Coordinates of C-alpha atoms and ligand atoms in Angstrom, one line a residue:
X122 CA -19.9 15.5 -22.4
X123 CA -18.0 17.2 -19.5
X124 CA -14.5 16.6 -18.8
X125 CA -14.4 14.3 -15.2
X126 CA -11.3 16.2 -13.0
X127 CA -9.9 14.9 -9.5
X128 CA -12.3 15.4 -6.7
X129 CA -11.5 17.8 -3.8
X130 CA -11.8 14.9 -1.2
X131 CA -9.9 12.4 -3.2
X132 CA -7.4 15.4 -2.7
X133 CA -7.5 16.1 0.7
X134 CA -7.3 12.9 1.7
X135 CA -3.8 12.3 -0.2
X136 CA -1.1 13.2 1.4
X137 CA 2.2 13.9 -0.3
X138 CA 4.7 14.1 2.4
X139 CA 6.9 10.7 2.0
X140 CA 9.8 11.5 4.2
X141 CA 7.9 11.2 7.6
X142 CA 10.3 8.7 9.4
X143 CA 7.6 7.2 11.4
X144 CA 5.3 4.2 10.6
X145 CA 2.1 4.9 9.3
X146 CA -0.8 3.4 8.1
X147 CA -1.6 3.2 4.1
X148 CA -4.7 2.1 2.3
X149 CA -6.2 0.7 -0.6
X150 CA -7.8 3.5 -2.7
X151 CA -10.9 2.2 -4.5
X152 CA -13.3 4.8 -6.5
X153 CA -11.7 7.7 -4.6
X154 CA -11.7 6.2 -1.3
X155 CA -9.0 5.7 0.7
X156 CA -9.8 2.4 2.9
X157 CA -8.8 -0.2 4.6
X158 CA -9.3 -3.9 3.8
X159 CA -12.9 -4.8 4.0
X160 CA -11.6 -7.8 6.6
X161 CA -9.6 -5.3 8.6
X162 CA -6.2 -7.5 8.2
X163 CA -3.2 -5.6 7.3
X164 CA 0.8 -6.9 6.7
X165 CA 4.0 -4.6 7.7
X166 CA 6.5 -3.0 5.2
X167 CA 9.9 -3.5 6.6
X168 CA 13.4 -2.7 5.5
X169 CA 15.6 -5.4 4.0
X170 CA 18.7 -3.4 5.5
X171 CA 17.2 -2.7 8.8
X172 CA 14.1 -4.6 9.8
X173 CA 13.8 -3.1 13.0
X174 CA 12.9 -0.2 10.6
X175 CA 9.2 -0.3 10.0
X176 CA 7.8 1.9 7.0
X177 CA 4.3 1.3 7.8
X178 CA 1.0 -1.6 7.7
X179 CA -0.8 -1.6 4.2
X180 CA -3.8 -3.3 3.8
X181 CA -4.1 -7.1 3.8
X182 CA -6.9 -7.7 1.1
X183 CA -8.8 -10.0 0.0
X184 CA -11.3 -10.9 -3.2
X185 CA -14.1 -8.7 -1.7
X186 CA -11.5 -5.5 -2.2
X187 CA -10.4 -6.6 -5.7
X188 CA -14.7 -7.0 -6.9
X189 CA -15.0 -3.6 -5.2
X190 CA -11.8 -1.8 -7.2
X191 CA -12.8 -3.6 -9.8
X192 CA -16.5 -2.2 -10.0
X193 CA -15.3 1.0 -9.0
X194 CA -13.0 1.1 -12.3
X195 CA -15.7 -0.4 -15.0
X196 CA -17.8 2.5 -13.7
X197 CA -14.9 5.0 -13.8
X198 CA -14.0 3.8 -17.6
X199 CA -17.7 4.8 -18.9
X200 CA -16.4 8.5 -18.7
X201 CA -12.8 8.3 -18.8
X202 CA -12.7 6.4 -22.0
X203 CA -14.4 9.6 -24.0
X204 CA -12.1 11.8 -22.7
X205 CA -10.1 13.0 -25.3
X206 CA -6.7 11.4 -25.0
X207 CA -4.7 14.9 -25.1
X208 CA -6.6 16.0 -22.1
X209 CA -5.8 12.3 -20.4
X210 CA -2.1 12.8 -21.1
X211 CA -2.4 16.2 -19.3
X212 CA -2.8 14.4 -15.9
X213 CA 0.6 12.2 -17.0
X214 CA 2.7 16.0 -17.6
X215 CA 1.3 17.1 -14.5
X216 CA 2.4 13.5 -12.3
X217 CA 5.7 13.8 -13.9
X218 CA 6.1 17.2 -12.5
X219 CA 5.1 16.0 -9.3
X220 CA 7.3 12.8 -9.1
X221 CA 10.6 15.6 -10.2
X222 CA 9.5 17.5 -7.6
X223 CA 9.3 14.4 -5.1
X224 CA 12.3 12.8 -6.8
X225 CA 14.3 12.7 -3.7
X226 CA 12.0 11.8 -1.1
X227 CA 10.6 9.1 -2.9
X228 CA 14.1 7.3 -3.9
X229 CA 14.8 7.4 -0.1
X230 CA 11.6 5.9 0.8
X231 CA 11.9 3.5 -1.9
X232 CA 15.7 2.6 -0.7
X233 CA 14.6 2.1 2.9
X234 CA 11.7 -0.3 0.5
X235 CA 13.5 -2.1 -0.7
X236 CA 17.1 -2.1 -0.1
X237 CA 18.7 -0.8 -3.4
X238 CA 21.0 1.9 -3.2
X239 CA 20.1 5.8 -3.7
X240 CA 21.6 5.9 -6.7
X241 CA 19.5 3.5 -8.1
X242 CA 16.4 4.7 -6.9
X243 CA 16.9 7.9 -8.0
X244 CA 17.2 6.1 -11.4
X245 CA 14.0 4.0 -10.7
X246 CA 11.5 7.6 -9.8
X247 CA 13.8 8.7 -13.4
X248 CA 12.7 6.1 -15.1
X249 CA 9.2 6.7 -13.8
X250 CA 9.3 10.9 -14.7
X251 CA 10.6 9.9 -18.4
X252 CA 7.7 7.0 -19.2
X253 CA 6.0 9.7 -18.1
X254 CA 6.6 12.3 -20.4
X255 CA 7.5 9.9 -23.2
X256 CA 3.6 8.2 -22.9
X257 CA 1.7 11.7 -22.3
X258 CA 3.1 12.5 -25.7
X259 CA 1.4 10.0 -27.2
X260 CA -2.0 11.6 -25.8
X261 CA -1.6 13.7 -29.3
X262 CA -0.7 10.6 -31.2
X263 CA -2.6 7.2 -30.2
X264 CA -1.6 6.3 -34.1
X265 CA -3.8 4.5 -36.5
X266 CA -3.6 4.1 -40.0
X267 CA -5.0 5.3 -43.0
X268 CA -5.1 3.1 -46.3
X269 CA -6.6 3.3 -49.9
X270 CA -10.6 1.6 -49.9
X271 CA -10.2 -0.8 -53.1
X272 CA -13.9 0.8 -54.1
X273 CA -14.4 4.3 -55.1
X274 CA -16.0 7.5 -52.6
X275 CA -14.6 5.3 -49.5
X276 CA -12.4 5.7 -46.4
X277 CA -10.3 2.9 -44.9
X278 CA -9.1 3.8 -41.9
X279 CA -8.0 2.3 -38.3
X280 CA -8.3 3.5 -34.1
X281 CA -7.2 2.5 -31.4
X282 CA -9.5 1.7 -28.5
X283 CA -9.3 1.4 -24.7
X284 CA -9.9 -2.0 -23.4
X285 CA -11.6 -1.3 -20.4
X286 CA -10.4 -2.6 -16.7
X287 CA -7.0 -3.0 -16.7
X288 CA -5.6 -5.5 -13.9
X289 CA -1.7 -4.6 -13.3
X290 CA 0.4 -6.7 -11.2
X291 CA 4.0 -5.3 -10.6
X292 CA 7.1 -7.1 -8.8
X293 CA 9.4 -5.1 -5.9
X294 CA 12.3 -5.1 -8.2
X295 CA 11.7 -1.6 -9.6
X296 CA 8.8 -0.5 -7.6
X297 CA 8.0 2.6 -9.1
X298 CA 9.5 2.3 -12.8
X299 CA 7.3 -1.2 -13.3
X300 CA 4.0 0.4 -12.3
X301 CA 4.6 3.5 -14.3
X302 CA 5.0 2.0 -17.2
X303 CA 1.6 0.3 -17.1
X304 CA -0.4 2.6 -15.4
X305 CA 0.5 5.8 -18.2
X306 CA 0.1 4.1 -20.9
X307 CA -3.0 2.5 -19.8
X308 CA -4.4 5.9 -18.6
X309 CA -3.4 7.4 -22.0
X310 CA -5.2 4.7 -24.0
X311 CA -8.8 5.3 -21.9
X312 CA -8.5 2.7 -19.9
X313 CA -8.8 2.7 -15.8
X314 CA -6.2 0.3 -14.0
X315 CA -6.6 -1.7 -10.9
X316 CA -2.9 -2.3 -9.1
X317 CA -1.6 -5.2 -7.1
X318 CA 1.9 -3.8 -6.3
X319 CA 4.1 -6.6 -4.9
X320 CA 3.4 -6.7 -1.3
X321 CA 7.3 -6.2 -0.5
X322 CA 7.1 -2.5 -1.9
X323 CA 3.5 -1.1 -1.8
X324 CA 4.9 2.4 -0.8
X325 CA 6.4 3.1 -3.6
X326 CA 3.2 2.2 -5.8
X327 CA 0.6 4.4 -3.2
X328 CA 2.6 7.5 -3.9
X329 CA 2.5 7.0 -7.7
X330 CA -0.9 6.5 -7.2
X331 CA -1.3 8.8 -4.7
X332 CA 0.5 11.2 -7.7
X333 CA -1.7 10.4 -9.7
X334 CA -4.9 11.9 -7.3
X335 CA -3.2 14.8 -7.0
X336 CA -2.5 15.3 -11.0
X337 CA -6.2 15.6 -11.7
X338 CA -7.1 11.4 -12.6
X339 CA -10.9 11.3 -11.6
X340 CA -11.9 9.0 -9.3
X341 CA -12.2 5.6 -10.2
X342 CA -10.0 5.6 -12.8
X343 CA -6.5 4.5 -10.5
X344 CA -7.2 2.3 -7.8
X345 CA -4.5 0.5 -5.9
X346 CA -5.4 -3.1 -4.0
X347 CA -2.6 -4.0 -1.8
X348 CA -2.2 -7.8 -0.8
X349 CA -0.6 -11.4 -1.5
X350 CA -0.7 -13.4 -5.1
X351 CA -3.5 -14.9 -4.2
X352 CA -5.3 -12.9 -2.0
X353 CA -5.2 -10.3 -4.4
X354 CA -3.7 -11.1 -7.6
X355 CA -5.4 -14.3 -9.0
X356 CA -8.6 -12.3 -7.2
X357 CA -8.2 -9.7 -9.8
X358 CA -7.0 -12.3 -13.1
X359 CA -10.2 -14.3 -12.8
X360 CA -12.8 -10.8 -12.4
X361 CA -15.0 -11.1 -15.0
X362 CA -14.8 -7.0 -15.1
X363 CA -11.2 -7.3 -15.6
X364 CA -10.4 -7.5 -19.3
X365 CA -6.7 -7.3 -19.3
X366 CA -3.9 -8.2 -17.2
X367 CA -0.3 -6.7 -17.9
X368 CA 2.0 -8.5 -15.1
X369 CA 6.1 -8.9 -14.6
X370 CA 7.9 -11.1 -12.4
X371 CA 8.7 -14.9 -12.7
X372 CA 7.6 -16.8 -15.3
X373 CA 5.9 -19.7 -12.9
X374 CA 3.7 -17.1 -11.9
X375 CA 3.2 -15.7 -15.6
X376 CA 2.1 -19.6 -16.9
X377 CA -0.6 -19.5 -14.0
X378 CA -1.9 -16.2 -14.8
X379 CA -2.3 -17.5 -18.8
X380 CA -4.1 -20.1 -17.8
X381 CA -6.5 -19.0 -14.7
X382 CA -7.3 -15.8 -17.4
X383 CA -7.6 -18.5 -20.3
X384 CA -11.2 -18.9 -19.6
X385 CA -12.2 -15.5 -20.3
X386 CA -9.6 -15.3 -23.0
X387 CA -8.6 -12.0 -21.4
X388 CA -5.3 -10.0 -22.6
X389 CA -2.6 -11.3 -20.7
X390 CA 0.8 -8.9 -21.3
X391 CA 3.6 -10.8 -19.5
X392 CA 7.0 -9.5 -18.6
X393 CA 8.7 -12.8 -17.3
X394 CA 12.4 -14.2 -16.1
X395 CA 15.4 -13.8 -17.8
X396 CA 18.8 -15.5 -17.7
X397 CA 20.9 -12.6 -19.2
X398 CA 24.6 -13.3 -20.6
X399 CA 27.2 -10.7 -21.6
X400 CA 29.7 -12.4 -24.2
X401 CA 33.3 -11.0 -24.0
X402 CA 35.6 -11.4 -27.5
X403 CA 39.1 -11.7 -27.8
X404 CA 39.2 -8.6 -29.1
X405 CA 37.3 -6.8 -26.5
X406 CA 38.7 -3.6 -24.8
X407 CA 38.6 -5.8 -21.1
X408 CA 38.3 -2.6 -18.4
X409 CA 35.1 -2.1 -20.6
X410 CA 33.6 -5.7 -20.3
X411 CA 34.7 -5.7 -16.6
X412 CA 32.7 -2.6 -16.1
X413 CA 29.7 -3.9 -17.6
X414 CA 29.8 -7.5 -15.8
X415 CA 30.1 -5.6 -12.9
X416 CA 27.6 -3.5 -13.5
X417 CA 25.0 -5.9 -14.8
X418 CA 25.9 -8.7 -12.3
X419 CA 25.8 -7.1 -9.0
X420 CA 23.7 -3.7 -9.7
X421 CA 20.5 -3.6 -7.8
X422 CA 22.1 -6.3 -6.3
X423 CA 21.1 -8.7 -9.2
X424 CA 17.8 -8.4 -8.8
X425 CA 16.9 -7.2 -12.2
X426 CA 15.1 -9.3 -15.1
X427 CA 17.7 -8.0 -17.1
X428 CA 20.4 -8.8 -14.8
X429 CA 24.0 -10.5 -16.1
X430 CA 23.4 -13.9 -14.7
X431 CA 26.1 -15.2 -17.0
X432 CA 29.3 -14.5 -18.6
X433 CA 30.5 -16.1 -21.7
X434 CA 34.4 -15.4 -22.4
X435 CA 36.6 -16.6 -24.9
X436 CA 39.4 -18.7 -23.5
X437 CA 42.2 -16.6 -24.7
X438 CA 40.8 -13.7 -22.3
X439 CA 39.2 -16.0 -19.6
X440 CA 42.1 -15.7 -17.7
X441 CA 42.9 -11.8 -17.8
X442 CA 39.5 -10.8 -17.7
X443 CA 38.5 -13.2 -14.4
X444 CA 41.1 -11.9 -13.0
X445 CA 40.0 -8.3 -13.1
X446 CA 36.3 -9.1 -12.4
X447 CA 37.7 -10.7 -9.3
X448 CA 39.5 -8.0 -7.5
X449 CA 36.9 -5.6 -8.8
X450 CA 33.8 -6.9 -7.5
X451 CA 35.6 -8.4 -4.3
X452 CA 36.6 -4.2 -3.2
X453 CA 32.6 -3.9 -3.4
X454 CA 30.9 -2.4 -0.1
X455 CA 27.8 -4.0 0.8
X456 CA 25.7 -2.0 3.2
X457 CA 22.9 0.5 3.7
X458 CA 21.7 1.6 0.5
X459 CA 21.1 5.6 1.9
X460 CA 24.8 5.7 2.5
X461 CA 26.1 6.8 -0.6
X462 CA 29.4 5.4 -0.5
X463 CA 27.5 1.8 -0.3
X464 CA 27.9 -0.4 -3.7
X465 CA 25.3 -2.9 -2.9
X466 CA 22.5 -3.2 -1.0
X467 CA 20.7 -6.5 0.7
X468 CA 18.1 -8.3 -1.0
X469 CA 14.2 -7.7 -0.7
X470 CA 13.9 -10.1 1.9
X471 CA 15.4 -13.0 3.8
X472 CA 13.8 -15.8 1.6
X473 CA 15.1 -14.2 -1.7
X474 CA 18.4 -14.8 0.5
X475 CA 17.6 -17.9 1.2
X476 CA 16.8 -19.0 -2.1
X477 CA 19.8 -17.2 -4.1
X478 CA 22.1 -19.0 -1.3
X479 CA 20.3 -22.9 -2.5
X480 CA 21.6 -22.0 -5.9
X481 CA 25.1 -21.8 -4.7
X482 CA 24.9 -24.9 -2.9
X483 CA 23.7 -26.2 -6.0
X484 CA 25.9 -24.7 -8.2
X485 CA 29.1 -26.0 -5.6
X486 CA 27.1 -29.4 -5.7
X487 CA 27.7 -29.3 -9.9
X488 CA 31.4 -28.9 -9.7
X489 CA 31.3 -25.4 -10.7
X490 CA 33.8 -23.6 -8.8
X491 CA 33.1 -20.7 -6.7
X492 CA 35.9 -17.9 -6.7
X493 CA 34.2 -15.6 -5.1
X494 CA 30.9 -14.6 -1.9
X495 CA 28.8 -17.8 -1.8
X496 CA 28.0 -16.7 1.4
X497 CA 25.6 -14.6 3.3
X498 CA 27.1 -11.1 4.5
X499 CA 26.7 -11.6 8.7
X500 CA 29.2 -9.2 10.0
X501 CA 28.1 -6.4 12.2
X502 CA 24.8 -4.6 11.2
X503 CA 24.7 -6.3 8.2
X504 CA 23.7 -9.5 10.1
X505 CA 20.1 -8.1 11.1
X506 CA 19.6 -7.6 6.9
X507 CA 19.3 -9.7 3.7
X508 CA 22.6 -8.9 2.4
X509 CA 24.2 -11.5 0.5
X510 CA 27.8 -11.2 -1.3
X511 CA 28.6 -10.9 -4.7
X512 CA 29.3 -14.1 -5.8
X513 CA 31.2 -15.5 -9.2
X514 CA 31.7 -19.1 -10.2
X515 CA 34.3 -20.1 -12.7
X516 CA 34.6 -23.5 -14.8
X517 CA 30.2 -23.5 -15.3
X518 CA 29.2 -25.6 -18.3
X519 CA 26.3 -24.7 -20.2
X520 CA 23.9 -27.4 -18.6
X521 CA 24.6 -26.4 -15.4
X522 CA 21.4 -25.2 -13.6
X523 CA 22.8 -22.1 -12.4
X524 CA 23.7 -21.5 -15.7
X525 CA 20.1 -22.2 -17.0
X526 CA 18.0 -20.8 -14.1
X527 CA 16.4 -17.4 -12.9
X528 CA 18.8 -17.3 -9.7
X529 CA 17.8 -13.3 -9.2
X530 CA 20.7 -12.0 -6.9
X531 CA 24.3 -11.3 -6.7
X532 CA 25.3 -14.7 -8.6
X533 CA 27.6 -14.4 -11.7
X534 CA 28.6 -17.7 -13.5
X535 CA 31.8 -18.0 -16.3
X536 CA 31.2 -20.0 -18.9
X537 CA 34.3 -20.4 -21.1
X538 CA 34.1 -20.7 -25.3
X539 CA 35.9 -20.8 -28.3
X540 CA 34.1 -19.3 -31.1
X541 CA 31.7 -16.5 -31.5
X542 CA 29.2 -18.9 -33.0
X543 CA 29.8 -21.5 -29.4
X544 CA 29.0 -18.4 -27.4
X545 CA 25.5 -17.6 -29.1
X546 CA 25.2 -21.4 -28.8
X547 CA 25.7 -21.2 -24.7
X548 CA 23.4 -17.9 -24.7
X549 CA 20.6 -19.2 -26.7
X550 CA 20.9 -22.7 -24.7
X551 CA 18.4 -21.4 -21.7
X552 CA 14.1 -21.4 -22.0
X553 CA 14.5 -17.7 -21.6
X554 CA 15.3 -14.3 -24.1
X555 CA 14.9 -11.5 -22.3
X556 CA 18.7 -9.4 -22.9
X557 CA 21.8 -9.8 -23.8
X558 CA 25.4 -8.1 -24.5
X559 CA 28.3 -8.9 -26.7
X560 CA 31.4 -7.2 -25.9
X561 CA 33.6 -6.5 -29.4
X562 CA 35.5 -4.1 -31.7
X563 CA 34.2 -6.0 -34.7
X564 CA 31.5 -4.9 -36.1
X565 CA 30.7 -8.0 -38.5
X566 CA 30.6 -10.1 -34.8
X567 CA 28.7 -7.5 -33.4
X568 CA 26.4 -7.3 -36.0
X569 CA 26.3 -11.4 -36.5
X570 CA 25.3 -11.5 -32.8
X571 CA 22.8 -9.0 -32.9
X572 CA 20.8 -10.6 -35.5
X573 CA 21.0 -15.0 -34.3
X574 CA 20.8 -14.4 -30.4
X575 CA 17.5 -15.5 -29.4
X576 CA 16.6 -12.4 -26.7
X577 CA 14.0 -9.2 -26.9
X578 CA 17.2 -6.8 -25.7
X579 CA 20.8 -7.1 -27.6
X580 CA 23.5 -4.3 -26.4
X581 CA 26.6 -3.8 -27.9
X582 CA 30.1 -2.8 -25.8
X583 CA 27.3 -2.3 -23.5
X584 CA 25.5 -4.7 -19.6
X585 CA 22.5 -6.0 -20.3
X586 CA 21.0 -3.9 -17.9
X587 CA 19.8 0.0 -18.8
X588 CA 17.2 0.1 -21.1
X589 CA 15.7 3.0 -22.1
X590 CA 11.4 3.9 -22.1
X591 CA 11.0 4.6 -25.3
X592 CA 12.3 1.5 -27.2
X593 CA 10.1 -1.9 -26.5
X594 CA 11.1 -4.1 -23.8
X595 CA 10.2 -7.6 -23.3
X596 CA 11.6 -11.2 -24.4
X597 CA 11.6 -14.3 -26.2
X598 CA 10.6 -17.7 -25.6
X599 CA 9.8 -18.3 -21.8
X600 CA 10.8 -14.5 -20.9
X601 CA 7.1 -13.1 -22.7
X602 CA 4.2 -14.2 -24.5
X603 CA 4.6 -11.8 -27.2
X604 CA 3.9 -8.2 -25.9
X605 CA 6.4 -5.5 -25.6
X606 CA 5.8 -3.0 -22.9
X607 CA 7.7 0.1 -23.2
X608 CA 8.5 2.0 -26.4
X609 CA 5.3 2.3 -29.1
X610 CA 4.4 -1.0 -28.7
X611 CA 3.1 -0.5 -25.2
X612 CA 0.2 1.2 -26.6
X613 CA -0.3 -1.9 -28.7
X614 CA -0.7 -3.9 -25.3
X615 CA -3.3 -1.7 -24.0
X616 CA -5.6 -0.8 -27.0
X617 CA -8.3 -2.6 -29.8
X618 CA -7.7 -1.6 -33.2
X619 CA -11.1 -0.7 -34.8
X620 CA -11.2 -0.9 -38.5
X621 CA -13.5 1.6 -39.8
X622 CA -14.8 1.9 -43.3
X623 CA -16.9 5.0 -44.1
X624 CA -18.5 4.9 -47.9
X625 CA -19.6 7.9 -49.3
X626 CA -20.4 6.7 -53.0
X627 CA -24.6 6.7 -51.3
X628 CA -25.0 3.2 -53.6
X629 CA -24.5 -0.1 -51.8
X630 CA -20.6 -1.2 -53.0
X631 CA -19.6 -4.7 -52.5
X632 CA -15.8 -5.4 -52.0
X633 CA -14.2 -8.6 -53.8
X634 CA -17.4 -8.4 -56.0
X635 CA -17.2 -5.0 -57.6
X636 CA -14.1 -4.7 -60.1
Ligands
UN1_309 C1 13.4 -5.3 -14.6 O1 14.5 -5.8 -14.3 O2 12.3 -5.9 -14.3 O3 16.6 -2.3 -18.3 C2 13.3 -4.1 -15.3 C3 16.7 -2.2 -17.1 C4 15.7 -1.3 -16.4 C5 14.4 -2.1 -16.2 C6 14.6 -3.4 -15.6 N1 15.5 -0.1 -17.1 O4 17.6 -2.8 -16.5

C-alpha cells in the first residue's frame, strides 16, 4: 500500500503568515479544500481588548458542511488508518517544528483572540509543541499487551485500533493547547478528526490545522468546520459517520452531547466544569499559598477549567493570609494582553462579562461579603473591552452558589474551616472534581488529602492550575464521564482494543473445556 503524503494544492493554498495585521477571510478546510460555507454566511473574530480590532470572518456553517467534512474524513480514514503509526507520528514531529518556529506569531494572534496575556499564550502554542512531541512518540508505542494463552502452541495478545471519524469540539479557553491534544493523539491512533473550534477563537485552531497541511497530513484526514453549537456542533454529534466525539467546556453542554450521541452509542470523551479549591493549613509557608491563589484565581483571567474558584483557609491564618491576597491581587494591572507589563487580560466576550458580574450580584445577594473588584473595569480604553476585576469574597459558606457553581472569571471566594478533615468536606461538597491544591509542610495532611479529595488533579504546595501533557487530565463526578485526555490514557480515548488469539497447536483446542 503506498504511503498517502500532503498534496501540493492543499499546500499552496495554506498560508503560514499569521502576523498580517489586517482582516482576512478564513475557511473551512474539508478533504483538502479550503472553502467557504456551503450557505455563504460567515461571523467576525473580534478582540475582547479592542473590538474595533477585527481579526477576520470565518465561515458560518451549517449541517450541510459538517455531512461534507464528515464524508470527506470516513474516506480519508480508509488509507490513513494503514499507515503505520511511526510514519503518522512523523507528521506530529514535523507540526511541532513548525508551531516552535511560529511560536511567537501565533501567541500574539491568539492574545489579540482571545484576550489572555502573551505570556500565557506563549504557554498555550507550549503546551501545543510538547503534546506534540510527547504523542508522536507514541507512534513507536501504541501499547498492547501480551499474556500467557491457558492452552498450549497459542498466542494471546492485544491492539489498539483507530476508531474511525473522530468529531472534536474545543472551547476558546486554550485555543490551541485543547485542540492539540485531541487532534495528535487522534492522528497517531489512525483516526481522521473533524474540528468545531469554539467560534470565539477559530484562528487559533485554522493554523494548527493549517500546520498540520503543511506537515505532510493527507488530505481528508484534518478537516476544520467552523460555526455555532448547533449549527455545527450537535450537526457533527448526531452524523451517523461520526463515531466519536472528544469535547471540553461546560458540563450543560457535555449532558446534551451524551444524550443526542446516546442513540448511536457513540464514544463521547468529555472534559467538563470544574469548581477548583486550593486549601491553605495552618502550617502553610503563606507568600507561597498567596502566590498560588493568585495565580490560580486570576491567571488567564479565571477562565480556566482548572481555575482556583475557591479558597479554603484555616481560621487561625484566615486573617494573615486575606490580608496578603488582598493587597496582592488589588496592585494587579488589567489591560491589553500584548503589553507585557499587563497582569490580566479581559474576558472572551462581553456576555462571559456579563454573566461572571450576575454571580457577584448573586454572591452580594447571599451575604457573602465582597472585599475586593465586583465590578466591571470601565476606565479609559478598557471601557471598549470585556475586562472585568479581580474579585474576592470573604465570609462564603459552603452552600453558597458561588461557592458551588462554574462562575469561569476573575471570582475568588474564602471559605473559612477548622480542621483538615472540614476542608476536604467543603472541597468535596460541589457536583464537580476536576483539581485541587492543598497548601502544607505535613506530609501526613498532604498525603491524607491527596488520597479522600474527590477530584481528577491534586497538587501539593502547588495552584490548581499547570498541568503537565504527559500525565492524564480530566475529573470526577460532574467534571467527566470517565475519560482522561492527556498523558497515556488519551490513547485509551481514541482507540479499540482488539484481542487476538492466534493457535498454532493445527488441532481445534477448546478453552474452559480442555484442562
Ligand atoms: C482548561 O482549563 O480547560 O492545567 C485546560 C492547566 C492547563 C490546561 C487547562 N494546562 O491549567
Amino acid at each position: 500500500m503506498s504511503v498517502p503524503t500532503a498534496t501540493p494544492a492543499a499546500r499552496s493554498e495554506s498560508r503560514s503568515l499569521v502576523q498580517d495585521p489586517g482582516p482576512r477571510e478564513y475557511l473551512n478546510l474539508i478533504g483538502g479544500s479550503w472553502t467557504r460555507s456551503r450557505s455563504g454566511k460567515s461571523f467576525e473574530n473580534r478582540n475582547p481588548a479592542r473590538p474595533r480590532d477585527l481579526l477576520g470572518t470565518f465561515p458560518d456553517s451549517g449541517p450541510e458542511d459538517v455531512d461534507a467534512a464528515a464524508q470527506a474524513a470516513a474516506r480519508a480514514f480508509a488509507a490513513w488508518r494503514l499507515v503505520p503509526a511511526p510514519r503518522r507520528a512523523e507528521a506530529l514531529y514535523r507540526a511541532a517544528e513548525l508551531l516552535r518556529e511560529r511560536k511567537e506569531d501565533l501567541a500574539r494572534l491568539m492574545t489579540r483572540e482571545m484576550g489572555k496575556v502573551i505570556a500565557e499564550t506563549r504557554g498555550d502554542v507550549q503546551e501545543a509543541i510538547d503534546m506534540a512531541y510527547y504523542i508522536a512518540a507514541e507512534g513507536r508505542r501504541l501499547f498492547g499487551v501480551t499474556v500467557p494463552s491457558e492452552l498450549p502452541n497459542k498466542i494471546a495478545m492485544s491492539m489498539r485500533q483507530p476508531l474511525g471519524v473522530c468529531g472534536l469540539i474545543t472551547p476558546w479557553n486554550f485555543p490551541m493547547a485543547i485542540p492539540s491534544w485531541k487532534i495528535f493523539p487522534a492522528l497517531v491512533s489512525g483516526n481522521t478528526v473533524v474540528i468545531k473550534p469554539a467560534s470565539d477563537t477559530p484562528a487559533s485552531a485554522h493554523h494548527l490545522v493549517e500546520i498540520l497541511v503543511e506537515a505532510g497530513v493527507p488530505e481528508g484526514v484534518v478537516n476544520i468546520v467552523h460555526g455555532g453549537g448547533s449549527s455545527v456542533g450537535i450537526p457533527l454529534v448526531v452524523h451517523p459517520q461520526v463515531k466519536m466525539i472528544s469535547f471540553t467546556g461546560s458540563s450543560d453542554v457535555g449532558k446534551t452531547i451524551a444524550e443526542r450521541s446516546a442513540k448511536t452509542l457513540k464514544r463521547v470523551s468529555l472534559e467538563l466544569g470544574g469548581k477548583n479549591a486550593q486549601i491553605v493549613m495552618e502550617d502553610a509557608d503563606l507568600d507561597l499559598a498567596v502566590e498560588g491563589a493568585l495565580w490560580g484565581a486570576f491567571g488567564t483571567t479565571g477562565q480556566r477549567c482548572t481555575a482556583t474558584s475557591r479558597l479554603i483557609v484555616m481560621k487561625s491564618v484566615h486573617d494573615d493570609l486575606v490580608r496578603r491576597l488582598v493587597e496582592r491581587a488589588s496592585k494587579l494591572v488589567l489591560g491589553d494582553g500584548l503589553d507585557p507589563r499587563i497582569d490580566v487580560g479581559p474576558l472572551v466576550n462581553r456576555a462571559q462579562r456579563d454573566r461572571v458580574h450576575s454571580y457577584v450580584e448573586i454572591g452580594k445577594k447571599e451575604g457573602a461579603k465582597l472585599i475586593l473588584g465586583g465590578s466591571a473595569a470601565e476606565e479609559g480604553a478598557l471601557g471598549e473591552g470585556s475586562f472585568y476585576r479581580p474579585t474576592i469574597f470573604d465570609g462564603v459558606t459552603p452552600a453558597m452558589r458561588i461557592a458551588v457553581e462554574e462562575i469561569f472569571g476573575p471570582v475568588l471566594s474564602v471559605i473559612t474551616v477548622s480542621s483538615l478533615d472540614e476542608a476536604i468536606e467543603v472541597l468535596n461538597g460541589t457536583p464537580y472534581g476536576l483539581s485541587s491544591s492543598i497548601y502544607t509542610r505535613d506530609v501526613n495532611r498532604a498525603m491524607r488529602a491527596v488520597r479522600d479529595i474527590e477530584a481528577g488533579i491534586s497538587y501539593v504546595n502547588g495552584p490548581t492550575i499547570g498541568a503537565e501533557v504527559q500525565l492524564p487530565f480530566g475529573g470526577v463526578k460532574e467534571t467527566g464521564n470517565g475519560h482522561r485526555e492527556g498523558g497515556p490514557t488519551v490513547i485509551d480515548a481514541f482507540t479499540e482494543w482488539k484481542s487476538v488469539y492466534v493457535d498454532y497447536s493445527g488441532r481445534l483446542q477448546k478453552a474452559q473445556i480442555d484442562r
